[in-house]
Short mmCIF file of C-alpha atoms in Angstrom, two decimals:
data_model
loop_
_atom_site.label_atom_id
_atom_site.label_comp_id
_atom_site.label_asym_id
_atom_site.label_seq_id
_atom_site.Cartn_x
_atom_site.Cartn_y
_atom_site.Cartn_z
CA LEU A 1 -63.20 39.86 -8.43
CA VAL A 2 -60.94 42.86 -7.85
CA SER A 3 -60.73 45.63 -5.30
CA PRO A 4 -62.50 48.95 -6.00
CA GLY A 5 -59.10 50.63 -6.49
CA VAL A 6 -58.03 48.14 -9.16
CA ALA A 7 -61.43 48.46 -10.83
CA ARG A 8 -60.93 52.25 -11.08
CA LEU A 9 -57.47 51.74 -12.59
CA TRP A 10 -58.92 49.27 -15.10
CA ALA A 11 -61.63 51.75 -16.16
CA ALA A 12 -59.33 54.81 -16.25
CA THR A 13 -57.99 56.24 -19.48
CA PRO A 14 -54.42 57.64 -19.37
CA SER A 15 -53.71 61.19 -20.56
CA THR A 16 -52.34 59.72 -23.81
CA GLY A 17 -55.82 58.45 -24.62
CA ARG A 18 -54.65 54.86 -25.06
CA ARG A 19 -55.76 52.11 -22.72
CA VAL A 20 -53.20 50.53 -20.42
CA ALA A 21 -52.10 47.05 -21.47
CA TRP A 22 -52.62 44.57 -18.65
CA ALA A 23 -50.67 41.34 -18.69
CA ARG A 24 -52.60 39.86 -15.79
CA LEU A 25 -55.20 41.18 -13.41
CA GLY A 26 -55.94 39.62 -10.04
CA VAL A 27 -55.66 36.08 -8.75
CA PHE A 28 -56.64 32.98 -10.68
CA LEU A 29 -59.52 31.25 -8.89
CA PHE A 30 -60.36 28.37 -11.25
CA GLU A 31 -58.77 26.60 -14.20
CA GLN A 32 -59.51 23.60 -16.36
CA LEU A 33 -58.24 20.16 -15.42
CA PRO A 34 -55.10 19.07 -17.31
CA LYS A 35 -55.86 18.09 -20.91
CA GLY A 36 -57.21 14.57 -21.18
CA LEU A 37 -57.61 14.08 -17.42
CA LEU A 38 -61.07 12.65 -16.67
CA SER A 39 -62.42 13.52 -20.12
CA GLY A 40 -65.86 11.96 -20.35
CA VAL A 41 -65.76 10.92 -16.66
CA ALA A 42 -66.01 14.13 -14.62
CA VAL A 43 -69.19 16.18 -14.68
CA SER A 44 -67.13 19.39 -14.62
CA ARG A 45 -63.67 19.91 -16.11
CA TRP A 46 -62.89 22.84 -13.79
CA ARG A 47 -60.86 22.86 -10.58
CA VAL A 48 -59.74 25.38 -8.01
CA HIS A 49 -56.44 27.05 -8.98
CA ALA A 50 -53.61 26.84 -6.42
CA GLU A 51 -53.54 30.67 -6.12
CA GLY A 52 -57.21 30.85 -5.22
CA ALA A 53 -57.40 27.88 -2.83
CA GLU A 54 -57.02 29.88 0.39
CA LEU A 55 -59.43 32.57 -0.82
CA LEU A 56 -62.12 30.12 -1.91
CA ALA A 57 -61.90 27.71 1.05
CA PRO A 58 -64.22 29.72 3.35
CA LEU A 59 -66.68 30.29 0.49
CA LEU A 60 -67.05 26.77 -0.90
CA SER A 61 -69.36 24.33 0.85
CA HIS A 62 -69.21 21.43 -1.63
CA ARG A 63 -66.26 19.49 -3.08
CA ARG A 64 -64.18 20.11 0.09
CA VAL A 65 -62.20 17.16 1.40
CA GLN A 66 -60.75 17.61 4.88
CA LEU A 67 -57.88 15.31 5.85
CA THR A 68 -56.08 14.77 9.13
CA PRO A 69 -52.42 15.83 9.08
CA SER A 70 -51.30 12.19 8.81
CA LEU A 71 -53.60 11.52 5.82
CA MET A 72 -52.44 14.74 4.14
CA LEU A 73 -48.80 13.64 4.57
CA THR A 74 -49.62 10.24 3.10
CA VAL A 75 -50.95 11.83 -0.08
CA LEU A 76 -48.16 14.44 -0.29
CA ARG A 77 -45.50 11.73 0.07
CA GLY A 78 -47.11 9.45 -2.51
CA GLU A 79 -45.64 9.18 -5.99
CA HIS A 80 -46.92 12.15 -8.03
CA ARG A 81 -48.72 13.32 -4.84
CA GLN A 82 -51.48 10.78 -5.30
CA THR A 83 -52.79 7.73 -3.49
CA ILE A 84 -55.21 4.93 -4.21
CA LEU A 85 -58.58 5.12 -2.48
CA GLU A 86 -59.35 1.74 -0.92
CA ASP A 87 -62.86 1.14 0.42
CA GLY A 88 -63.15 1.32 4.17
CA THR A 89 -59.98 3.31 4.82
CA ALA A 90 -59.92 6.63 6.66
CA LEU A 91 -58.82 8.35 3.45
CA ALA A 92 -61.68 6.89 1.39
CA ASN A 93 -64.16 7.87 4.13
CA ALA A 94 -62.85 11.46 4.23
CA VAL A 95 -63.08 11.74 0.44
CA ALA A 96 -66.61 10.31 0.36
CA ALA A 97 -67.72 12.72 3.08
CA GLY A 98 -66.44 15.76 1.18
CA ALA A 99 -67.06 14.82 -2.45
CA GLY A 100 -70.36 13.01 -2.71
CA GLY A 101 -71.28 9.81 -0.99
CA GLY A 102 -71.25 9.57 2.78
CA GLU A 103 -69.00 8.10 5.40
CA THR A 104 -70.58 4.68 5.00
CA CYS A 105 -70.86 4.24 1.21
CA HIS A 106 -67.25 5.01 0.20
CA HIS A 107 -68.21 6.54 -3.14
CA HIS A 108 -67.26 9.91 -4.54
CA VAL A 109 -67.93 12.08 -7.56
CA CYS A 110 -64.90 12.41 -9.86
CA GLY A 111 -63.46 15.84 -10.66
CA GLY A 112 -61.82 18.78 -8.94
CA VAL A 113 -61.86 19.14 -5.16
CA LEU A 114 -60.41 21.45 -2.56
CA VAL A 115 -58.31 19.51 -0.04
CA GLY A 116 -57.47 20.90 3.39
CA LEU A 117 -56.47 19.99 6.90
CA ALA A 118 -59.33 18.89 9.14
CA ALA A 119 -60.11 20.80 12.31
CA THR A 120 -59.01 19.38 15.64
CA ALA A 121 -61.42 18.42 18.41
CA GLY A 122 -61.55 22.06 19.54
CA GLY A 123 -62.66 23.15 16.05
CA HIS A 124 -59.39 24.86 15.19
CA ALA A 125 -57.33 24.04 12.11
CA ALA A 126 -54.64 21.50 12.93
CA VAL A 127 -51.73 23.61 11.65
CA GLY A 128 -53.41 26.80 10.50
CA SER A 129 -55.30 27.15 7.26
CA PHE A 130 -53.94 24.93 4.50
CA TRP A 131 -55.91 24.26 1.32
CA VAL A 132 -54.71 22.87 -2.00
CA PRO A 133 -56.44 21.87 -5.22
CA GLY A 134 -56.91 18.20 -5.96
CA VAL A 135 -58.68 15.87 -8.32
CA LEU A 136 -60.58 12.66 -7.73
CA THR A 137 -60.39 9.88 -10.31
CA PRO A 138 -62.45 6.70 -9.97
CA LYS A 139 -59.67 5.11 -7.88
CA GLN A 140 -57.32 7.90 -6.67
CA LEU A 141 -56.96 11.24 -4.93
CA ARG A 142 -54.28 13.42 -6.50
CA LEU A 143 -53.12 16.77 -5.15
CA LEU A 144 -52.47 19.24 -7.95
CA VAL A 145 -49.54 21.08 -6.39
CA ASP A 146 -46.01 21.71 -7.57
CA ASP A 147 -42.89 20.23 -5.97
CA ASP A 148 -42.11 23.36 -3.92
CA LEU A 149 -45.47 23.36 -2.17
CA ALA A 150 -45.42 19.60 -1.63
CA GLN A 151 -42.19 19.84 0.35
#
């Protein structure tokens, strides 16, 4: 996924006849889960990359967990940016609604998810668009963001 201009540059041959060496092209959209995380548990070992979260948010319709600002802060402030999912809580209900299950069964499918702020009553994002990659284990939601973004 690149712009037409970048695609032309990629296909062009310089006057020297040698191809241009590219170190990196574009934005990372997906990457594998950290080694060993959910091996044998998750159906897919892929997750949204932090760089591609904002780009993919309007395109993805599954594996999207929307949290209220207070729930998002709870997870961000948790140790290692993770929190335990306890049945019947608002957090567990939000996760079940966005990642399998429904608001009454409190179950979810383990693996990568896209986590964002829920819309307000008027349908607008609570504090603008904010999406980050996360992962669901059998008992926890963990946001896969670095320290700078978490602050």
